[in-house]
XYZ file of C-alpha atoms in Angstrom:
741
model
C -6.301 3.459 114.636
C -2.836 3.056 113.695
C -3.693 -0.298 112.680
C -6.605 0.722 110.491
C -5.177 2.507 108.583
C -2.077 0.704 107.765
C -5.123 -2.268 106.915
C -6.709 0.913 104.464
C -3.044 1.453 102.368
C -1.991 -1.998 101.582
C -5.333 -1.932 100.086
C -4.739 1.081 98.036
C -1.626 -0.035 96.951
C -2.395 -4.349 95.878
C -5.105 -2.622 94.207
C -2.662 0.328 91.923
C 0.224 -2.844 92.182
C -2.965 -4.966 90.000
C -4.315 -1.358 88.280
C 0.163 -1.041 86.996
C 0.138 -4.308 85.340
C -3.137 -4.536 84.369
C -14.321 41.839 67.864
C -16.308 42.065 71.407
C -15.997 44.271 74.395
C -12.920 43.783 76.012
C -12.659 40.407 78.571
C -11.724 40.123 81.411
C -8.591 39.666 82.212
C -7.417 36.877 84.213
C -4.883 35.804 86.675
C -2.151 32.491 86.522
C -3.770 30.488 89.558
C 0.193 29.830 90.668
C 3.272 30.862 89.525
C 5.130 28.879 88.336
C 8.102 27.341 87.558
C 10.361 27.370 84.910
C 13.208 24.653 84.541
C 11.998 21.708 84.200
C 13.198 19.215 86.604
C 11.484 16.476 89.238
C 9.541 17.341 92.070
C 9.612 19.108 95.291
C 8.806 18.894 98.917
C 5.841 18.117 99.063
C 2.206 20.088 100.728
C 1.876 21.320 104.294
C 0.110 18.138 105.845
C -3.897 20.094 107.190
C -3.566 19.528 110.811
C -5.021 17.474 113.541
C -8.404 17.390 115.299
C -8.397 17.526 118.865
C -10.413 14.369 119.599
C -14.067 15.346 119.656
C -15.787 14.987 123.380
C -18.293 12.357 123.563
C -21.060 13.186 121.460
C -20.017 16.131 120.236
C -18.587 17.156 116.755
C -14.494 18.319 115.565
C -14.649 21.488 114.193
C -13.670 22.127 110.971
C -9.694 22.680 110.479
C -7.994 24.829 108.304
C -6.851 23.361 104.893
C -2.909 23.740 103.888
C -1.046 25.936 101.026
C 0.067 23.441 97.769
C 3.328 22.774 96.953
C 4.617 24.056 93.908
C 6.284 21.442 91.372
C 8.710 22.180 89.346
C 8.449 21.038 85.235
C 5.777 24.500 84.835
C 6.265 26.630 82.226
C 4.621 29.905 81.649
C 2.457 30.294 78.830
C 3.349 33.328 75.993
C -0.195 34.605 75.155
C -1.250 36.223 72.251
C -3.043 38.526 70.763
C -6.064 36.875 69.505
C -5.657 39.234 65.724
C -1.855 36.987 66.369
C -2.957 33.677 66.346
C -5.315 33.457 63.828
C -6.656 35.403 60.803
C -8.994 34.394 58.096
C -7.677 35.327 54.277
C -7.427 33.936 50.608
C -3.498 33.351 48.982
C -3.184 33.947 45.520
C -2.715 30.408 45.527
C -2.278 27.070 48.171
C -0.629 24.153 48.769
C -1.282 21.148 50.091
C 1.178 17.335 49.801
C 2.814 16.863 46.600
C 0.509 13.313 46.361
C -2.795 15.123 47.442
C -1.746 17.222 43.840
C -1.939 13.470 42.096
C -5.583 12.518 43.686
C -6.015 15.903 42.187
C -4.452 16.088 38.569
C -5.650 11.987 38.448
C -9.772 13.332 38.982
C -9.864 12.008 42.025
C -10.426 15.512 44.194
C -10.521 18.926 43.394
C -7.545 22.230 43.853
C -6.916 23.036 46.529
C -8.457 26.428 45.810
C -11.847 24.562 45.674
C -12.141 22.684 48.393
C -10.684 25.409 50.447
C -13.115 28.307 51.752
C -13.287 32.221 50.735
C -11.331 33.112 53.527
C -9.184 30.165 55.527
C -8.820 30.658 59.335
C -4.532 30.990 58.817
C -1.635 30.238 61.608
C -0.390 33.201 61.967
C 3.726 33.122 61.722
C 4.512 34.061 65.158
C 2.766 31.929 66.642
C 4.411 29.421 65.535
C 6.317 27.636 68.952
C 8.608 25.638 66.464
C 8.145 26.875 62.972
C 5.781 26.732 59.732
C 6.049 22.182 58.701
C 6.143 20.160 56.964
C 3.698 17.866 55.754
C 4.744 14.040 56.376
C 3.494 11.812 60.135
C 1.806 9.955 62.356
C -0.065 10.769 65.595
C 0.137 7.017 68.241
C -2.371 7.557 70.640
C -5.046 5.495 72.732
C -8.810 5.620 74.533
C -10.524 3.943 76.532
C -13.783 4.819 76.487
C -16.074 2.782 74.360
C -17.409 4.490 70.819
C -21.212 4.145 71.231
C -21.027 6.486 67.783
C -20.982 9.635 66.416
C -24.206 12.008 66.200
C -22.942 13.601 68.702
C -25.684 16.453 68.363
C -27.586 14.321 70.586
C -25.202 13.617 72.799
C -23.271 9.710 71.564
C -19.840 9.228 72.752
C -17.221 9.091 70.753
C -14.962 7.319 73.130
C -13.384 10.506 74.889
C -9.400 11.033 75.044
C -9.811 13.038 72.083
C -11.799 11.180 69.798
C -14.142 14.076 69.873
C -11.389 17.102 69.697
C -10.617 15.654 65.736
C -14.375 15.018 65.174
C -15.924 17.601 66.513
C -14.781 21.827 65.025
C -16.863 24.272 66.798
C -17.165 27.814 66.237
C -14.664 28.879 68.936
C -12.650 27.549 70.663
C -11.864 27.479 74.099
C -8.614 25.271 75.137
C -6.425 27.441 73.775
C -7.641 30.432 76.194
C -4.487 29.904 77.791
C -2.113 31.541 74.928
C -4.829 34.407 74.102
C -4.840 38.165 76.282
C -7.211 37.951 78.699
C -8.586 34.958 78.337
C -9.881 34.797 74.469
C -11.783 32.510 73.177
C -10.338 31.625 69.320
C -12.387 31.294 66.381
C -13.018 28.384 64.023
C -16.141 28.390 62.346
C -16.854 31.415 63.071
C -14.267 34.310 62.127
C -16.027 36.697 63.485
C -18.825 38.804 65.652
C -20.686 41.688 66.872
C -22.244 42.947 69.286
C -24.487 45.364 69.343
C -24.792 48.405 70.791
C -27.323 48.003 73.483
C -25.336 44.892 74.097
C -28.765 43.237 73.815
C -27.548 40.186 70.418
C -24.728 38.915 69.153
C -24.308 38.594 65.399
C -21.538 35.834 64.565
C -20.439 35.653 61.198
C -19.477 32.221 60.126
C -16.478 30.755 57.303
C -17.624 31.107 54.127
C -17.074 28.747 51.318
C -15.776 26.294 54.009
C -16.263 22.411 53.705
C -18.066 19.046 56.105
C -15.184 16.096 55.035
C -17.571 14.629 51.698
C -16.946 18.280 49.856
C -21.228 19.520 50.713
C -21.404 23.188 51.780
C -20.932 24.426 56.038
C -23.739 26.687 56.822
C -25.824 28.030 59.411
C -28.286 25.674 58.591
C -26.482 22.813 60.346
C -25.857 25.648 63.230
C -29.509 25.811 63.273
C -30.547 21.879 62.938
C -28.717 21.595 66.021
C -29.103 24.219 68.315
C -33.924 23.653 66.733
C -33.716 20.489 66.127
C -31.486 18.342 68.700
C -30.809 21.315 72.150
C -34.482 22.858 71.229
C -36.700 19.539 70.661
C -36.854 17.281 75.076
C -36.774 14.550 73.102
C -33.118 14.158 72.095
C -30.352 13.985 74.915
C -27.712 16.547 73.588
C -24.479 17.364 75.470
C -26.162 21.169 76.968
C -30.628 21.171 77.438
C -32.814 24.971 76.994
C -32.155 25.672 80.688
C -28.507 25.375 79.066
C -29.460 28.699 77.075
C -31.377 30.394 79.461
C -30.049 33.885 81.334
C -31.880 35.133 84.790
C -34.418 32.330 83.526
C -34.951 33.851 80.336
C -33.934 32.074 76.853
C -31.211 32.739 74.654
C -32.963 33.264 70.909
C -30.604 32.469 67.378
C -31.739 33.292 64.583
C -29.594 32.231 61.055
C -29.750 35.896 59.635
C -28.370 33.796 56.316
C -26.054 31.113 55.055
C -23.282 32.233 56.502
C -24.532 34.989 59.633
C -26.285 34.036 63.341
C -27.820 36.235 65.992
C -28.182 35.444 69.057
C -30.118 37.791 71.536
C -30.627 37.830 75.168
C -32.099 39.168 78.188
C -29.186 41.560 79.450
C -26.840 43.078 77.927
C -23.287 42.216 76.826
C -23.453 38.837 78.756
C -19.762 38.195 77.159
C -19.474 34.986 78.982
C -22.021 33.437 76.898
C -19.450 33.640 74.068
C -17.097 30.215 76.143
C -20.530 28.448 75.021
C -19.497 27.646 71.820
C -17.625 25.864 72.361
C -16.688 21.690 71.790
C -19.527 20.021 72.607
C -21.396 22.243 73.411
C -21.989 23.484 70.390
C -20.747 21.176 68.407
C -22.501 21.061 64.713
C -22.729 17.517 63.084
C -23.264 17.386 59.207
C -27.177 18.631 59.118
C -27.327 17.178 55.185
C -26.312 13.651 56.639
C -28.462 13.690 59.638
C -31.444 15.370 58.571
C -33.267 12.826 56.795
C -32.750 10.550 60.371
C -34.712 12.862 62.998
C -38.219 12.807 63.463
C -39.399 15.699 62.403
C -37.782 15.608 58.666
C -38.921 12.189 58.076
C -37.771 10.095 60.287
C -39.339 6.841 62.031
C -38.751 7.972 66.244
C -35.426 9.465 68.395
C -34.022 5.980 69.254
C -33.206 5.789 65.350
C -32.298 9.676 64.862
C -29.875 9.079 67.793
C -28.415 5.636 66.389
C -28.647 7.559 62.944
C -24.339 7.105 63.304
C -22.574 4.124 65.219
C -19.245 3.148 65.156
C -18.564 1.953 61.519
C -20.440 4.237 59.759
C -17.288 4.786 57.665
C -16.159 7.099 57.136
C -17.889 10.294 59.310
C -18.109 13.003 57.726
C -16.256 15.956 59.876
C -14.882 19.240 60.205
C -11.628 18.588 61.723
C -8.305 18.215 60.519
C -9.191 14.038 60.642
C -11.537 11.969 58.992
C -12.222 8.594 60.787
C -12.020 5.481 58.102
C -10.932 2.256 60.031
C -12.738 0.902 63.476
C -12.221 -2.077 64.994
C -14.909 -2.357 68.565
C -12.551 -2.861 71.595
C -8.647 -2.661 69.194
C -7.820 0.342 66.391
C -9.039 3.308 64.596
C -7.217 4.814 61.664
C -8.106 8.645 60.289
C -6.650 9.822 58.106
C -6.812 13.458 57.014
C -9.566 15.541 55.222
C -8.944 17.451 51.769
C -11.183 19.005 53.137
C -9.704 21.158 55.644
C -10.712 24.768 56.709
C -7.860 25.676 57.691
C -4.022 26.633 56.612
C -0.592 27.923 56.990
C 1.181 31.421 57.381
C 2.699 30.119 53.508
C -0.745 29.051 53.007
C -0.541 25.432 52.892
C -4.062 23.514 54.169
C -3.516 22.048 57.207
C -2.940 19.309 58.844
C 0.595 18.797 58.445
C 0.572 14.907 59.616
C -0.896 12.892 58.156
C -2.203 9.804 60.265
C -3.245 9.136 63.437
C -3.963 6.246 64.883
C -6.088 5.325 68.435
C -5.389 1.778 69.578
C -8.158 0.887 72.322
C -7.352 -0.056 75.992
C -9.854 -0.789 79.071
C -7.772 1.677 80.912
C -6.226 4.881 80.585
C -2.972 4.233 82.236
C -1.782 2.072 78.639
C -1.764 5.973 76.953
C 0.731 6.186 79.864
C 2.841 3.102 79.832
C 3.424 3.370 75.720
C 4.851 6.635 76.100
C 7.349 5.236 78.189
C 7.496 2.545 75.433
C 8.295 5.027 73.077
C 5.599 2.965 71.520
C 2.703 5.968 71.890
C 2.868 9.854 71.598
C 0.881 11.071 74.305
C -0.998 10.933 76.937
C -2.595 12.498 79.968
C 0.069 11.716 83.359
C -3.241 10.569 85.625
C -3.269 7.964 86.722
C -1.607 7.167 89.723
C -0.307 3.712 89.435
C 2.460 5.272 86.556
C 3.412 8.781 87.739
C 6.538 7.049 89.573
C 8.151 5.964 86.869
C 7.002 8.201 83.906
C 8.940 11.820 86.878
C 11.766 9.024 86.901
C 11.798 8.258 83.173
C 11.538 11.338 82.886
C 15.085 12.662 83.821
C 16.984 10.194 81.332
C 18.622 12.664 78.223
C 17.467 9.794 75.931
C 13.366 9.621 77.049
C 11.538 8.778 73.769
C 8.434 11.889 75.557
C 8.638 15.670 78.295
C 6.344 16.305 80.600
C 4.986 19.448 81.579
C 3.233 19.806 84.950
C 0.494 22.493 85.740
C -1.770 23.879 88.250
C -3.842 21.435 91.228
C -6.758 20.809 89.116
C -6.596 16.797 89.226
C -9.671 15.972 92.374
C -11.802 12.796 92.456
C -14.252 13.199 94.912
C -17.290 11.004 96.107
C -20.664 12.863 94.483
C -23.906 12.384 96.314
C -27.437 12.325 93.818
C -28.839 14.658 95.687
C -31.687 15.008 92.690
C -35.824 15.261 94.858
C -36.994 13.163 91.939
C -35.049 11.720 89.529
C -34.522 8.366 89.284
C -36.515 6.897 93.532
C -38.593 4.258 91.710
C -38.992 2.814 95.091
C -39.691 2.716 99.061
C -35.505 2.201 99.604
C -34.414 4.567 96.401
C -36.890 6.580 98.312
C -34.923 6.565 101.876
C -31.701 6.463 100.153
C -32.530 9.598 98.286
C -33.570 11.553 101.486
C -29.982 10.628 103.262
C -27.749 11.663 100.243
C -30.020 15.074 100.644
C -28.666 15.246 104.663
C -25.903 17.494 104.721
C -25.333 15.319 108.216
C -25.115 12.432 106.457
C -22.063 13.390 103.663
C -20.902 15.599 106.758
C -20.842 12.503 108.635
C -18.979 10.893 104.780
C -16.422 13.570 105.021
C -15.649 12.668 108.499
C -15.594 9.316 108.121
C -12.346 8.719 105.163
C -8.563 9.311 106.001
C -8.145 11.763 102.877
C -4.966 12.444 104.063
C -3.657 8.810 104.038
C -5.851 7.856 100.760
C -3.270 10.608 98.591
C -0.093 9.766 101.036
C -0.804 6.239 99.679
C -1.264 6.650 96.245
C 2.471 7.891 95.072
C 5.344 8.673 96.685
C 5.671 11.896 95.508
C 4.085 15.434 96.317
C 1.988 14.354 93.573
C -1.159 14.604 95.531
C -2.880 16.137 98.491
C -6.456 15.639 100.470
C -9.020 17.691 98.633
C -12.332 20.112 100.103
C -14.108 19.919 96.941
C -15.579 22.608 95.021
C -13.584 24.399 93.776
C -10.010 23.200 92.584
C -6.540 24.842 94.561
C -5.681 25.304 90.995
C -8.167 27.816 89.408
C -7.475 31.623 90.530
C -10.335 31.876 92.094
C -9.777 29.057 94.690
C -9.987 30.527 97.994
C -8.296 28.571 100.842
C -9.734 30.863 103.364
C -13.231 29.994 102.810
C -11.695 26.835 102.390
C -14.093 24.139 104.582
C -12.448 20.782 106.002
C -13.924 18.236 107.981
C -10.724 16.314 109.194
C -10.555 12.350 109.272
C -12.767 11.668 112.806
C -14.909 8.174 113.051
C -16.234 9.113 116.382
C -17.775 12.576 114.558
C -19.388 10.710 112.450
C -20.706 8.225 114.633
C -22.095 11.223 116.502
C -23.968 12.716 113.586
C -24.861 9.623 111.963
C -26.879 8.683 115.130
C -27.442 12.228 115.429
C -30.433 11.128 112.145
C -31.469 8.011 113.270
C -28.971 5.134 111.458
C -28.400 2.859 114.528
C -27.132 -0.551 114.822
C -29.391 -2.430 116.551
C -28.546 -6.000 116.401
C -25.260 -5.655 117.224
C -23.052 -6.682 113.460
C -21.763 -3.461 113.163
C -23.454 -2.247 110.008
C -26.320 0.742 110.668
C -29.859 -0.022 110.362
C -32.637 2.096 109.104
C -35.036 3.220 112.042
C -37.546 5.096 111.171
C -40.245 4.819 107.935
C -40.613 1.956 106.432
C -36.961 0.095 105.751
C -37.137 0.312 109.675
C -34.588 -2.177 111.247
C -32.918 -2.904 107.036
C -29.189 -1.968 107.078
C -28.238 1.035 105.804
C -26.626 -0.318 102.168
C -25.208 2.412 99.655
C -24.385 2.035 96.161
C -20.738 3.508 94.527
C -20.200 3.131 91.293
C -16.791 4.201 89.217
C -16.020 4.472 85.189
C -14.389 1.444 84.215
C -11.451 3.888 82.552
C -10.291 5.768 85.815
C -8.223 3.045 87.546
C -7.263 5.797 90.954
C -11.093 6.553 91.068
C -11.215 1.876 90.155
C -7.769 2.683 93.369
C -9.558 4.806 95.860
C -13.041 2.704 96.097
C -11.597 -0.183 97.790
C -10.834 1.786 100.488
C -14.115 3.575 101.033
C -15.760 0.982 101.480
C -13.849 -0.060 104.072
C -14.016 3.681 105.949
C -17.583 3.891 105.848
C -17.961 -0.002 106.499
C -16.159 0.950 109.930
C -18.390 4.066 110.985
C -21.479 1.100 109.623
C -22.206 2.128 106.360
C -21.962 -0.849 104.257
C -21.159 0.411 99.992
C -21.254 -1.848 97.776
C -18.669 -0.766 95.227
C -18.399 -1.319 91.144
C -16.651 -0.052 88.361
C -18.817 0.619 84.902
C -18.315 1.094 81.112
C -18.454 4.765 80.144
C -21.213 4.689 78.582
C -23.878 2.843 81.324
C -22.606 5.909 83.818
C -24.076 8.298 80.913
C -27.334 6.573 81.208
C -27.032 6.456 84.993
C -26.703 9.798 84.759
C -28.926 10.782 82.708
C -32.081 8.676 84.775
C -31.069 9.731 88.206
C -30.019 6.109 88.694
C -26.787 6.153 90.997
C -26.620 6.388 94.418
C -23.280 7.696 95.061
C -19.955 7.680 92.590
C -16.256 8.341 92.377
C -15.617 10.782 88.883
C -12.653 13.010 89.047
C -14.948 16.877 88.046
C -14.005 18.800 84.669
C -13.326 22.372 83.811
C -15.912 24.506 85.839
C -14.062 23.606 88.832
C -10.858 24.768 87.224
C -11.885 27.757 85.045
C -16.218 27.998 86.162
C -15.127 32.577 84.533
C -15.494 30.209 81.214
C -17.977 26.960 83.099
C -20.461 29.343 84.712
C -23.981 27.962 84.432
C -21.940 25.036 85.240
C -21.346 25.402 88.931
C -24.379 25.908 90.093
C -28.142 23.875 89.976
C -30.016 26.550 88.117
C -30.046 24.120 84.632
C -31.796 21.552 84.602
C -28.748 19.036 83.373
C -26.653 20.119 86.423
C -23.953 17.515 87.086
C -25.209 15.411 90.361
C -28.461 17.421 90.277
C -30.471 17.223 87.852
C -34.041 17.144 86.983
C -36.306 16.373 84.388
C -37.838 18.757 82.374
C -40.413 20.308 83.377
C -41.670 21.880 86.603
C -39.862 21.469 89.190
C -40.589 21.540 93.625
C -40.842 24.036 96.384
C -38.590 22.301 98.546
C -36.254 20.243 95.583
C -33.803 22.800 96.537
C -31.354 23.421 99.782
C -31.753 26.618 101.059
C -27.870 26.677 100.367
C -28.305 25.852 96.571
C -31.141 28.700 96.053
C -27.719 31.131 97.834
C -25.862 28.672 94.876
C -28.071 29.549 91.973
C -27.919 33.531 91.951
C -24.197 33.079 92.551
C -23.417 31.414 89.935
C -26.594 34.257 87.729
C -24.252 37.486 89.191
C -21.473 35.402 88.261
C -21.868 35.159 84.811
C -23.181 38.647 84.329
C -20.168 39.615 86.303
C -17.906 42.269 84.298
C -14.440 42.233 87.131
C -11.917 39.792 87.987
C -12.563 40.683 92.317
C -16.051 41.140 92.579
C -16.152 37.489 90.752
C -13.344 36.337 91.999
C -15.352 37.015 95.991
C -18.338 35.831 94.531
C -16.932 32.084 94.080
C -15.382 32.381 97.341
C -18.908 32.386 98.651
C -19.783 29.823 96.382
C -16.441 27.988 97.347
C -17.563 27.944 101.310
C -20.952 27.228 100.380
C -19.489 23.921 98.694
C -17.998 23.241 101.044
C -19.016 24.162 104.533
C -22.353 21.759 103.032
C -20.444 18.930 101.131
C -22.026 19.305 97.845
C -19.739 17.331 96.831
C -16.985 15.085 98.776
C -13.213 16.769 97.269
C -10.363 13.343 98.365
C -7.776 14.263 96.843
C -6.026 16.079 94.685
C -3.347 17.169 92.201
C -1.808 18.229 89.158
C -2.269 16.723 84.982
C 1.315 16.126 83.107
C 0.959 16.270 79.780
C 2.605 13.682 78.125
C 3.642 14.405 74.126
C 6.594 12.536 72.076
C 9.515 14.765 72.396
C 10.307 15.434 68.819
C 7.265 16.966 68.300
C 7.363 20.600 66.896
C 4.938 23.023 66.940
C 2.959 22.263 70.838
C 2.404 25.481 72.667
C 4.975 26.049 76.204
C 3.064 25.650 78.907
C 0.298 23.674 77.358
C -1.717 22.031 80.447
C -3.107 19.031 80.157
C -6.583 20.445 81.819
C -8.168 23.467 82.036
C -10.244 25.506 79.733
C -10.803 22.782 77.964
C -9.170 18.655 78.256
C -5.652 19.352 75.971
C -6.334 17.480 72.297
C -8.558 20.963 71.968
C -5.845 22.948 73.468
C -2.266 22.661 71.726
C -3.861 22.880 67.897
C -2.756 18.944 67.317
C -3.909 20.151 63.088
C -0.568 22.018 63.789
C 2.000 19.940 64.966
C 4.634 18.991 62.454
C 7.937 16.378 62.851
C 11.235 16.905 60.529
C 11.380 13.465 58.527
C 14.213 12.353 60.432
C 11.503 12.210 63.238
C 8.497 10.505 61.449
C 10.488 6.916 61.718
C 12.712 6.588 64.753
C 10.468 4.964 66.856
C 8.884 2.609 64.501
C 5.997 4.739 63.592
C 4.658 3.648 59.697
C 1.689 4.143 58.256
C -1.160 1.839 58.303
C -2.490 3.475 54.536
C -0.270 5.706 53.102
C -1.123 9.088 50.584
C -4.380 8.479 51.191
C -7.636 10.089 51.681
C -11.325 9.184 52.124
C -14.061 8.834 50.037
C -17.861 8.789 50.341
C -19.953 7.797 47.656
C -20.410 4.588 47.276
C -18.948 3.266 50.183
C -20.032 0.612 52.069
C -17.607 0.506 55.290
C -20.824 -0.338 57.072
C -21.952 -2.572 55.558
C -18.450 -4.628 54.458
C -15.499 -3.666 56.071
C -14.018 -1.786 53.157
C -11.947 0.716 54.259
C -12.682 4.257 51.697
C -9.750 5.828 50.203
C -8.545 6.649 48.197
C -4.570 7.377 47.168
C -2.964 8.224 44.106
C -2.719 5.470 40.262
C -5.296 3.155 42.287
């Protein structure tokens, strides 16, 4: 057994080496998930190892073991928390300012005056909120993205490429990423400047900013929101990031109507569902430009739904956005350039239009580790320290006083798991699909997989420091709702796996080392399961071969493959996947802001997705039915004790039934150019949202002496995008205008 474990460790190390070369009721106040250290330094001692399981008697199964406490990592800092009213306000100024070269464009008649480009009352970041004071104009942001850009119609669920691209082009009524800075974990107003609950709590009136404009100068109004709601989210023919079932409470629909151009009204089936506000954010509720998209929609004369989805391909530039920068140039799998949006709707406390930085540059890579390598070399400004093959070097170089970057470590929310497709019928096309799906829905099979994998060995082989440890699945240990005592952890015990597999009729009948089905239409055939991982997930790619070996050791053959992010999205939506290695999202770190994503009460739940329509009586296991009830109760709870008790029960249900199989868990580090000003203290790389939604890029700035000291250079200096007459889509001519042109 020790020799076998050594082989797995060597296998992972080899893969890693190769990769390295390549106005509302008061919100519920939440306590922190972990106590933070205050002095940046190296990592502390490793966490306690999970107790070893006693070898079970022949034919028996090892009992679960106690899940250990975590070790803290130094370099974690507590964020400074503000009332939302001290973060942002909406007000008019007598006069506004902008970069001098933009004023020249105004004087040349190429842009309207800044006061005409801004809303009636712009969004204003208040002076006391800035970490480093009011900023200065100039400089660039250099970054990397590693998922292909499919297009710009995010209304229809099209992928921009992640890594911050989607955060830049999408704006939303309420920001939830920066809530770690707000008292009571309160959403921060963006496109919606305020909201009020009715006296009975059954409706919410939301007031949008008045006079804000898209980057092409067309006004943003409730038409854009209603188009998203009525003709995308509520249209079953459009594959949006949410669907109609997402926007329900206790199975009853939430309704939305526009009262006028700037006022919306939500109506609810229950009183004061305050967690609903957390849904009005990035991806879930980011409105696209109705005046651009409507002509492509079949309801308004468009050809068909596929043509609508594909209406804004990657080279349909410049992008019409409400964001701070506008994509103006894109070369497939090479690079992307964004220039400042002259119509951006926010200003600083002096009335100077944001953003401070003039240009954002993205280069494309097959792997996100390139982002970290660029930041280490001073040729990039940002990374998430999440790629295993670069963690040791990042920590080592961070100790150098001459390092060009700094790292902020967060709570244990960097987890990797195996998810099992547990939909009863979605994606099942033949007898083989049926047999495999039945296995994946069998709790004894999932437990057998858990017993098969040496998670202690996996986590210890990946890095030199205490970055990772085994994980049971369900809630992240870094969540404020994590209850260690209600976590069921199955130890490494191939003997137990064998017992469970024999019990469900999977036996090696011919002695070749691979188990066969012994019943049904596949009787006599090998048990072969598909396992996939996204090509940008270097950690998952590293873990895959070892998992294949562990499962082969108990007689399960696994076909492992890496797939492009867009292909993974397609497989997910069609249900044509079996097992996958994933990096779970915000719901498992902050279920309070993603309460309807923690149970299969919605048809697009992560690993138990359904087609819209009737649900079979036996679709959900008993524990899933209870999980749905817990989720509904949790969404309506208003005190932390109740919420915590519910999440403790959910965590036990999920880990006991191996609903998803946690592999390893660690911490993200947020890595930024150390000369960036106004990065909020304690910014997490991942919590309520991903990093680019957290640190509010538009308010970050650079001192003049640091704008070129790492070789930074603007590609299109002193220019802004133009839209009318643009021919970029046909000839690639970048549509920008500069003074004197």
